[in-house]
PDB file of C-alpha atoms in Angstrom:
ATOM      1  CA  UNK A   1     143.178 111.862  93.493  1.00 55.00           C
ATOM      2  CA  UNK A   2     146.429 113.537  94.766  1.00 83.00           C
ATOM      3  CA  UNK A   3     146.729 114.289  98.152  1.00 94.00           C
ATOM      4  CA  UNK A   4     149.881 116.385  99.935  1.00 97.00           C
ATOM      5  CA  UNK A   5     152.883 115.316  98.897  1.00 97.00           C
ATOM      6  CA  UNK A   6     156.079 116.345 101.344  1.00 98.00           C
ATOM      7  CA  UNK A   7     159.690 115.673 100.253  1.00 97.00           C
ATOM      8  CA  UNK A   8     162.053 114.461 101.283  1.00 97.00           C
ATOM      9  CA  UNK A   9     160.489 111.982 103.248  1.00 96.00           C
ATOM     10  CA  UNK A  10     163.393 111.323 105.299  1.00 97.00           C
ATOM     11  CA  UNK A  11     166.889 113.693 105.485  1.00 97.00           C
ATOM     12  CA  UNK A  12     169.463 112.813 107.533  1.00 98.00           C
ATOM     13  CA  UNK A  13     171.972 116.254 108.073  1.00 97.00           C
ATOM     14  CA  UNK A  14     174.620 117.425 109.579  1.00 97.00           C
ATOM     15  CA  UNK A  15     174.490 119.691 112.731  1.00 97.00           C
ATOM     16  CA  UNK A  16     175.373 123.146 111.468  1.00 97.00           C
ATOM     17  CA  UNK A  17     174.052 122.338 107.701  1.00 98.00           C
ATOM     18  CA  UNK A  18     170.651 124.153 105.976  1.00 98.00           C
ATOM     19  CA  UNK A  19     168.063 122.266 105.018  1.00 98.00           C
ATOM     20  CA  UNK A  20     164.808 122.887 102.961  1.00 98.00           C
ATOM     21  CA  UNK A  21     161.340 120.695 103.167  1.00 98.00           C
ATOM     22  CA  UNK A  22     158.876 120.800 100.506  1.00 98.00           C
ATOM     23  CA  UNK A  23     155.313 120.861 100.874  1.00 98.00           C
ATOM     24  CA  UNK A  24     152.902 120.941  97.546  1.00 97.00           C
ATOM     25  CA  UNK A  25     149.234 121.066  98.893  1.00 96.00           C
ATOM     26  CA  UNK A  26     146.070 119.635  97.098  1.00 94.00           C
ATOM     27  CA  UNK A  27     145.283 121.888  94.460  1.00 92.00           C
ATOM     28  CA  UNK A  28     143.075 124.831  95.087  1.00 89.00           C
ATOM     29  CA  UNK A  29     143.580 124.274  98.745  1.00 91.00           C
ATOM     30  CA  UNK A  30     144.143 127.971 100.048  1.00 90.00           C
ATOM     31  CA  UNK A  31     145.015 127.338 103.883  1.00 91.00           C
ATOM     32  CA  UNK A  32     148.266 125.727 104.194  1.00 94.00           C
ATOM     33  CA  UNK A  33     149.466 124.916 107.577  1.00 95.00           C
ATOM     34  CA  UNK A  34     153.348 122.980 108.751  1.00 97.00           C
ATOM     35  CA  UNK A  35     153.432 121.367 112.363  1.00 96.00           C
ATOM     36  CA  UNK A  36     156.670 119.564 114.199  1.00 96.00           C
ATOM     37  CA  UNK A  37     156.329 116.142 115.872  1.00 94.00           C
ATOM     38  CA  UNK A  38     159.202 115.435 118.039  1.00 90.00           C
ATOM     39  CA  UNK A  39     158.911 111.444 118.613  1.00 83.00           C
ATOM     40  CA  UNK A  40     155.807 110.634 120.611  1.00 78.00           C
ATOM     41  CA  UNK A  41     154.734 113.772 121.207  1.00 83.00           C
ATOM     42  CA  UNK A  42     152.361 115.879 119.878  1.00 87.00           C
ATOM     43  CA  UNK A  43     151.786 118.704 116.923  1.00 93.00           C
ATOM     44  CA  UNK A  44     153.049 121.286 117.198  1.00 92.00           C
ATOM     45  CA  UNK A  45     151.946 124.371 115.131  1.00 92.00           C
ATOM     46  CA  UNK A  46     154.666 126.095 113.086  1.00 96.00           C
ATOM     47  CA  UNK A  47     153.199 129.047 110.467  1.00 95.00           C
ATOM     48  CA  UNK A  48     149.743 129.020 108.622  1.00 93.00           C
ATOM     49  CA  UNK A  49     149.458 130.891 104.742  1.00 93.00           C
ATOM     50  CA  UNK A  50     146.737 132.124 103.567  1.00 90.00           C
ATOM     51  CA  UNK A  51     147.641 132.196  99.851  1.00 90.00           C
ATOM     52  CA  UNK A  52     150.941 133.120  99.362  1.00 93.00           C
ATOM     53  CA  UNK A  53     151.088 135.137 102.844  1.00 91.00           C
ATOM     54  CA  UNK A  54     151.595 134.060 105.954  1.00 91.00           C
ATOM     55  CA  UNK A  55     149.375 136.127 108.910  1.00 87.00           C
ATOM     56  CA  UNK A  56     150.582 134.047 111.795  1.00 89.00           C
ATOM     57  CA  UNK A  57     154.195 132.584 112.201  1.00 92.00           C
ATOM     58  CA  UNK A  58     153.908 132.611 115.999  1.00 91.00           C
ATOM     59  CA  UNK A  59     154.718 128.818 116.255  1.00 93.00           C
ATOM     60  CA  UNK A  60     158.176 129.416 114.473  1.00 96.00           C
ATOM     61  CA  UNK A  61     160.779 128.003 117.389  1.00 95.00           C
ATOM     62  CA  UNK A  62     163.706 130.775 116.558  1.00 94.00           C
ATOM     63  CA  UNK A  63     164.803 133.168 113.590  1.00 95.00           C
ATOM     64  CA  UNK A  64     166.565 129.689 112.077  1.00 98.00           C
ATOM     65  CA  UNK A  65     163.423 129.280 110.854  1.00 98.00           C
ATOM     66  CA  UNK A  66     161.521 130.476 107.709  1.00 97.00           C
ATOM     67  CA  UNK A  67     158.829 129.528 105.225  1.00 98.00           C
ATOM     68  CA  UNK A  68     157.780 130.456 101.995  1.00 97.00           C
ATOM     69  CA  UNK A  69     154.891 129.665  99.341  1.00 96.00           C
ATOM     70  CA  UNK A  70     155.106 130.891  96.448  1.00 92.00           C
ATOM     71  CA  UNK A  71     151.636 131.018  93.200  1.00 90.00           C
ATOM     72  CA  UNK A  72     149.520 130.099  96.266  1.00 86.00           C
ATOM     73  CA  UNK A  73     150.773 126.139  96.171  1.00 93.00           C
ATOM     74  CA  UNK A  74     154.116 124.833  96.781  1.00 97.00           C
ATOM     75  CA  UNK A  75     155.428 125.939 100.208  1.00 98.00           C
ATOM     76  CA  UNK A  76     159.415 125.412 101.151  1.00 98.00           C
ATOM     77  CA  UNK A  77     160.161 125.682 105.164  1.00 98.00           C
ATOM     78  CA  UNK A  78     163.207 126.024 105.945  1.00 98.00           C
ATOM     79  CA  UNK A  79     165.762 125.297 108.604  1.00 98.00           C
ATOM     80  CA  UNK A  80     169.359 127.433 108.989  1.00 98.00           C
ATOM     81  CA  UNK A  81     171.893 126.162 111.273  1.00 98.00           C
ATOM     82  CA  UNK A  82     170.330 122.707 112.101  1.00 98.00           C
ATOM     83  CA  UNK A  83     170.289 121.638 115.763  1.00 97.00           C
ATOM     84  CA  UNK A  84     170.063 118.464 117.108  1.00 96.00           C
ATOM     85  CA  UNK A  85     166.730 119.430 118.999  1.00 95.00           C
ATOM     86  CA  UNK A  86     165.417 119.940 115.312  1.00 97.00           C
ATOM     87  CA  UNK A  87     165.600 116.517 114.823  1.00 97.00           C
ATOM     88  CA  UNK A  88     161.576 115.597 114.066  1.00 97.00           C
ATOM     89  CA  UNK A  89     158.595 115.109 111.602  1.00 96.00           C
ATOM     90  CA  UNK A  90     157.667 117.866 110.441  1.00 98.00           C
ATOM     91  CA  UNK A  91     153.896 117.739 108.772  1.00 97.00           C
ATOM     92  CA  UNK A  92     152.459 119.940 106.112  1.00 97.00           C
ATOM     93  CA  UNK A  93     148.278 119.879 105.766  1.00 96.00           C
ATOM     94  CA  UNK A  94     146.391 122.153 103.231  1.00 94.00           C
ATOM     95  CA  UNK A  95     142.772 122.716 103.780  1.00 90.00           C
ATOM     96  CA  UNK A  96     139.877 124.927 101.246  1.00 86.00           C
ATOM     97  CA  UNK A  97     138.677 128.021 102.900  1.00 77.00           C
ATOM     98  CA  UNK A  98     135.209 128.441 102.814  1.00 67.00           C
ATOM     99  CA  UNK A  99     132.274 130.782 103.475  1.00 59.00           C
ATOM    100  CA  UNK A 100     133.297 133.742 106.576  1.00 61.00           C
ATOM    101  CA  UNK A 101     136.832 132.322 106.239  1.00 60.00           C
ATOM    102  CA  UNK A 102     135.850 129.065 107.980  1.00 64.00           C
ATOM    103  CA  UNK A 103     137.901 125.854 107.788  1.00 68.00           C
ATOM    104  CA  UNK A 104     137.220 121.905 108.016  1.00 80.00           C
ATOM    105  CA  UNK A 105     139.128 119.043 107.318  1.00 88.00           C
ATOM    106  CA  UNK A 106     143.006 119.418 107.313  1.00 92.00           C
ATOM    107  CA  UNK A 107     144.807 117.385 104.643  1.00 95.00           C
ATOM    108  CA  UNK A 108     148.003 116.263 105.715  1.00 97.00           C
ATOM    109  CA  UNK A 109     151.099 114.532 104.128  1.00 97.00           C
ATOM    110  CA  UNK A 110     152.927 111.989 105.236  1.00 96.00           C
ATOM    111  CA  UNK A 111     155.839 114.108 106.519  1.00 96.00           C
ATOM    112  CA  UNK A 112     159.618 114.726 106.465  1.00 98.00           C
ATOM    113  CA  UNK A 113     161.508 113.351 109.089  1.00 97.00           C
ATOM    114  CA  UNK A 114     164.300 115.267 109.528  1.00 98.00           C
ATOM    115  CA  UNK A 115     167.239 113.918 111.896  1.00 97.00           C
ATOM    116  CA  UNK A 116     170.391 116.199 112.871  1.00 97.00           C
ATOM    117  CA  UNK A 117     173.049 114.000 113.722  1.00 96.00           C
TER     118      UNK A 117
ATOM    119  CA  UNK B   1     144.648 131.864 123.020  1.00 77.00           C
ATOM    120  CA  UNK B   2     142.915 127.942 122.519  1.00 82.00           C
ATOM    121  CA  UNK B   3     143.979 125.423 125.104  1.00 89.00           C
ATOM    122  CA  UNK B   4     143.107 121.937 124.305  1.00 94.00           C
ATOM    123  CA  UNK B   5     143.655 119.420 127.220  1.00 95.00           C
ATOM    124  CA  UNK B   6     143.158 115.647 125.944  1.00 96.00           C
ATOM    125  CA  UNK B   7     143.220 112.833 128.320  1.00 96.00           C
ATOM    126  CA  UNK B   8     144.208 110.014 128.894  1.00 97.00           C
ATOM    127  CA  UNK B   9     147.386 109.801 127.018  1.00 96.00           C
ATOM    128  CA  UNK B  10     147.437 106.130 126.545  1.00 97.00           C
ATOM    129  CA  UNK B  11     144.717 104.045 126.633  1.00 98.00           C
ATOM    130  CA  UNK B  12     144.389  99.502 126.453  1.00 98.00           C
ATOM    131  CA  UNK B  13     141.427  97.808 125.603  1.00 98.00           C
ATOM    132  CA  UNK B  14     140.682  94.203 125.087  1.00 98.00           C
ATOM    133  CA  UNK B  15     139.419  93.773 121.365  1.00 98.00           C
ATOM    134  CA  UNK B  16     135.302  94.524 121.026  1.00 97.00           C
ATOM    135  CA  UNK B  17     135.588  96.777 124.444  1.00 98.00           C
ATOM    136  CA  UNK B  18     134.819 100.624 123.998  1.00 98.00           C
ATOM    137  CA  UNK B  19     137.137 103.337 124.086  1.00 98.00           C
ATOM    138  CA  UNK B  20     136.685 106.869 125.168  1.00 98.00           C
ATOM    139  CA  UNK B  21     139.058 109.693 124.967  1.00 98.00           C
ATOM    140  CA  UNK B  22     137.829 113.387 126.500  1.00 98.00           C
ATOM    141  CA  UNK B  23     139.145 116.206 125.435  1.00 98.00           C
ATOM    142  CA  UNK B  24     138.066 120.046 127.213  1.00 97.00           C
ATOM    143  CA  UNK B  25     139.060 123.707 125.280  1.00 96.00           C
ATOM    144  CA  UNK B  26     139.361 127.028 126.484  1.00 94.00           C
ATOM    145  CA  UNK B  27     137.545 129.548 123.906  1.00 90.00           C
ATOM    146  CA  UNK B  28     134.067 129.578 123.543  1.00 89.00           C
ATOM    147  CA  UNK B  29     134.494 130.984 119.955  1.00 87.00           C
ATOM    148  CA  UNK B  30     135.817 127.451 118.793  1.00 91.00           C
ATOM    149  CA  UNK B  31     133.002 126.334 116.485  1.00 89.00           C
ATOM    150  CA  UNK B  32     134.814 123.272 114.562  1.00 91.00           C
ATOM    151  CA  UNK B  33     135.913 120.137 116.514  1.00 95.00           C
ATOM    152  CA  UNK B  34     137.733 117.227 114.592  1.00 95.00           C
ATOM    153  CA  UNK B  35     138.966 114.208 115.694  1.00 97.00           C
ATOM    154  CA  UNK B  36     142.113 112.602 113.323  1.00 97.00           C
ATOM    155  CA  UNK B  37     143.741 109.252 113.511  1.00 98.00           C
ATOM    156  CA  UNK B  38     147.807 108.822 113.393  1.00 96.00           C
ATOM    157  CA  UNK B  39     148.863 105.280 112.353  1.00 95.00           C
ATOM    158  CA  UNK B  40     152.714 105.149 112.696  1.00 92.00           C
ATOM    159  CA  UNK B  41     154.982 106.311 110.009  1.00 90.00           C
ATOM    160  CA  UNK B  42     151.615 108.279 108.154  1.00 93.00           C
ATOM    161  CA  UNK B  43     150.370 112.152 108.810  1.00 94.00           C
ATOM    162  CA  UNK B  44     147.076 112.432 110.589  1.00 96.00           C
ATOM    163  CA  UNK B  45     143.666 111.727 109.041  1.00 96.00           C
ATOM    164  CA  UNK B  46     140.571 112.531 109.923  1.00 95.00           C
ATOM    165  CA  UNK B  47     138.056 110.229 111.524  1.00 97.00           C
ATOM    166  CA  UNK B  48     134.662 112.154 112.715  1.00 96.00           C
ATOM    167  CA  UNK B  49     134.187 115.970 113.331  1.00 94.00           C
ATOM    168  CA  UNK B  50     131.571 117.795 114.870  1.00 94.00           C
ATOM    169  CA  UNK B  51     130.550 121.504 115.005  1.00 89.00           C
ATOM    170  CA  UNK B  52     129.227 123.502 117.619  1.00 83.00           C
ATOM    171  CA  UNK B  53     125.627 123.686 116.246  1.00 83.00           C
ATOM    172  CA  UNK B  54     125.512 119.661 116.917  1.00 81.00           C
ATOM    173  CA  UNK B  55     125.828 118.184 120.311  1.00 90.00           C
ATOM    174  CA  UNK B  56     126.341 114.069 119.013  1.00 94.00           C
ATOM    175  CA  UNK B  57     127.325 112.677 115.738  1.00 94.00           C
ATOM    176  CA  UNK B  58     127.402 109.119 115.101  1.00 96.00           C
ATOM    177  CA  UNK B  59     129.193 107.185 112.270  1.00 94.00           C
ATOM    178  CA  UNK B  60     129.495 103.429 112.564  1.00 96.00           C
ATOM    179  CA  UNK B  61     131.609 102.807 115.875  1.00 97.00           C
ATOM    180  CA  UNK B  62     132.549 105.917 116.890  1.00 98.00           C
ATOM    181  CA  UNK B  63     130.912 108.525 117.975  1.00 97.00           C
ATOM    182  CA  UNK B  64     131.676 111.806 119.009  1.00 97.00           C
ATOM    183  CA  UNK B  65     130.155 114.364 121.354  1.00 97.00           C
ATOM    184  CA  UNK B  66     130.141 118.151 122.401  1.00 96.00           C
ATOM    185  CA  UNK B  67     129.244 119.558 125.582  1.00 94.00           C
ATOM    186  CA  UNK B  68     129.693 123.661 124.737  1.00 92.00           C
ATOM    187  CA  UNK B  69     128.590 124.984 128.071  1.00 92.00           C
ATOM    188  CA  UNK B  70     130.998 122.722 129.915  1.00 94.00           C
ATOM    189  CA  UNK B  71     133.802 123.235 126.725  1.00 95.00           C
ATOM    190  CA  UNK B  72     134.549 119.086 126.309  1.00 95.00           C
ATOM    191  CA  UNK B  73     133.841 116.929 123.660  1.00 97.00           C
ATOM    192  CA  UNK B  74     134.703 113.194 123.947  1.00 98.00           C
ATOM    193  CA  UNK B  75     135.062 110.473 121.238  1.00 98.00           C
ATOM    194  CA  UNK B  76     133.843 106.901 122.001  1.00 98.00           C
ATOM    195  CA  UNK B  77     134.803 104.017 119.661  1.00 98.00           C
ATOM    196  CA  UNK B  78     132.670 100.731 120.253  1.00 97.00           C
ATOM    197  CA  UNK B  79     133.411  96.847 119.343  1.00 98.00           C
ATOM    198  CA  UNK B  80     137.360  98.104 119.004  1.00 98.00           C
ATOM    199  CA  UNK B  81     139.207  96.214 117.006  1.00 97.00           C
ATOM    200  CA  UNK B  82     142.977  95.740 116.630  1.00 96.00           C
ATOM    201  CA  UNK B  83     143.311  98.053 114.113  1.00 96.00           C
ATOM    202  CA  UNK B  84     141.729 100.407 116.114  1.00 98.00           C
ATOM    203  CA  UNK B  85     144.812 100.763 117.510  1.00 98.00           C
ATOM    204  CA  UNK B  86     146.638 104.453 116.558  1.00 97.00           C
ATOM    205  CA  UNK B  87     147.057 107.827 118.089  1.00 96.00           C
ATOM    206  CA  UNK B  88     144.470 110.010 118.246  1.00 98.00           C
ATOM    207  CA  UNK B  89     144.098 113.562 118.164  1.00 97.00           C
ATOM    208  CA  UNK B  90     141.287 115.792 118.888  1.00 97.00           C
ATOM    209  CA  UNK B  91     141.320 119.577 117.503  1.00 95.00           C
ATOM    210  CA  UNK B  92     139.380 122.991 117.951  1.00 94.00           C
ATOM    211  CA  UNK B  93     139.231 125.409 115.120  1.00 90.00           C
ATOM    212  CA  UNK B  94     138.694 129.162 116.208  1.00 83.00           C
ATOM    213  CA  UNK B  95     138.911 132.575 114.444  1.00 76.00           C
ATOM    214  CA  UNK B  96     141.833 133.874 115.322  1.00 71.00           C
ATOM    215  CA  UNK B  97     143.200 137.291 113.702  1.00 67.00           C
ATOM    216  CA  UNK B  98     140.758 136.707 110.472  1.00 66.00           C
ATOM    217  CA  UNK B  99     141.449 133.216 110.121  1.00 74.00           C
ATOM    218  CA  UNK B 100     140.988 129.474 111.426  1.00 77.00           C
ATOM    219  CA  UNK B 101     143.348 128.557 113.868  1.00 83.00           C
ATOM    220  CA  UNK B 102     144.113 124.911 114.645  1.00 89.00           C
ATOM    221  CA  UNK B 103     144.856 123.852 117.924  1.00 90.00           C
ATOM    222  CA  UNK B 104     145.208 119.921 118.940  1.00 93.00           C
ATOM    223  CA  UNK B 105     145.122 118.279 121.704  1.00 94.00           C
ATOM    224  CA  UNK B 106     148.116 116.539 123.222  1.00 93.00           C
ATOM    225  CA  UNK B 107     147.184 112.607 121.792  1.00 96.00           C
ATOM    226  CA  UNK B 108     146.120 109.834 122.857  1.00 97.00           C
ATOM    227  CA  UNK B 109     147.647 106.244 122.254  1.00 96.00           C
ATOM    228  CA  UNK B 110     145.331 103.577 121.806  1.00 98.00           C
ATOM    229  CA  UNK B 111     146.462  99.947 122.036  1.00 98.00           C
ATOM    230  CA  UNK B 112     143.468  97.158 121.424  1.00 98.00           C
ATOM    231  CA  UNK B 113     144.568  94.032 122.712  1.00 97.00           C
ATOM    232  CA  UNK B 114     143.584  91.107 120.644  1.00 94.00           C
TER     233      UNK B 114
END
């Protein structure tokens, strides 16, 4: 069956330049989560949606930073102003919700490695 | 908020030695603990989980347990084989705010040495 699909899977940018990643989840999955992985290191968490709202964007690095998700599916985060520190895999996972909100199992993608040259 | 410590950070075993990685977590309301394997160049996938109501959970060579009074759970993967050989990830899932939160551990990169 499908699983998350991310695109691009690799964009190579300018510093100074926007740039939007795509994220379409497995369908039904409500939870929707994006993490960064600068090279060799770890995940770091970014914004979770619940549906097509987001309750905690805590992880977002600086206002450059935004993310949508729009009919409770597709979510686009994006990146204003691109740094070179923004240079990175950045991994989308979708995940059911189930009884007293509890999760499981995170899907992920295979990422979009971003690199700000 | 969840703190999850993971050690060691990199790990080499001979091929068919065992393997354990420990990981300790900092709120007692985490009830979901996941372990997920990282081979290079894919996103993380999940191996073995465990929740708090369990204290060992066994599927082929690994194993993973939970120890909720001292807050560490530990994964163990037996008769390792080459392509064993990833980065690993362990995770605790708490309610946080009226919904999951997700917090991993820092990784752990295991080499098995044929």
């Amino acid at each position: 069956g499908a699983g998350v699909s991310q695109s691009p899977s690799n964009k190579v940018t300018e510093k100074g330049k926007d740039v939007e990643l795509r994220c379409d989840p497995i369908s039904g999955h409500t939870a929707l989560y994006w993490y960064r992985q600068s090279l060799g290191q770890g995940l770091e968490f970014l914004i979770y949606f619940q549906g097509n709202s987001a309750p905690d964007k805590s992880g977002l690095p600086s206002d450059r930073f935004s993310a949508e998700r729009t009919g409770g599916s597709v979510s686009t985060l994006t990146i204003q102003r691109t740094q070179q520190e923004d240079s990175a895999v950045y991994l989308c996972a979708s995940t059911p919700i189930g009884l007293r909100g509890n999760t499981g199992e995170l899907f992920f993608g295979e990422g979009s490695r971003l690199t700000v040259l | 908020g969840e703190n999850v410590e993971q050690h060691p950070s990199t790990l080499s075993v001979q091929e068919g030695d065992s393997a354990v990685i420990k990981c300790t977590y900092s709120d007692s309301a985490s009830n979901y603990f996941p372990w997920y394997k990282q081979e290079l160049g894919k996103g993380p996938q999940l191996i073995i989980d465990i929740r708090s109501n369990v204290g060992e959970k066994k599927d082929q060579r690994i194993a993973v347990t939970l120890n909720k009074t001292a807050k560490h759970f530990s994964l163990h993967i037996t008769e390792t084989q080459p392509e064993d050989s990833a980065v690993y990830f362990c995770a605790a899932n708490a309610n946080s705010g009226g919904y999951q939160k997700v917090t991993f551990g820092t990784g752990t990169k295991l080499q098995v040495i044929p």
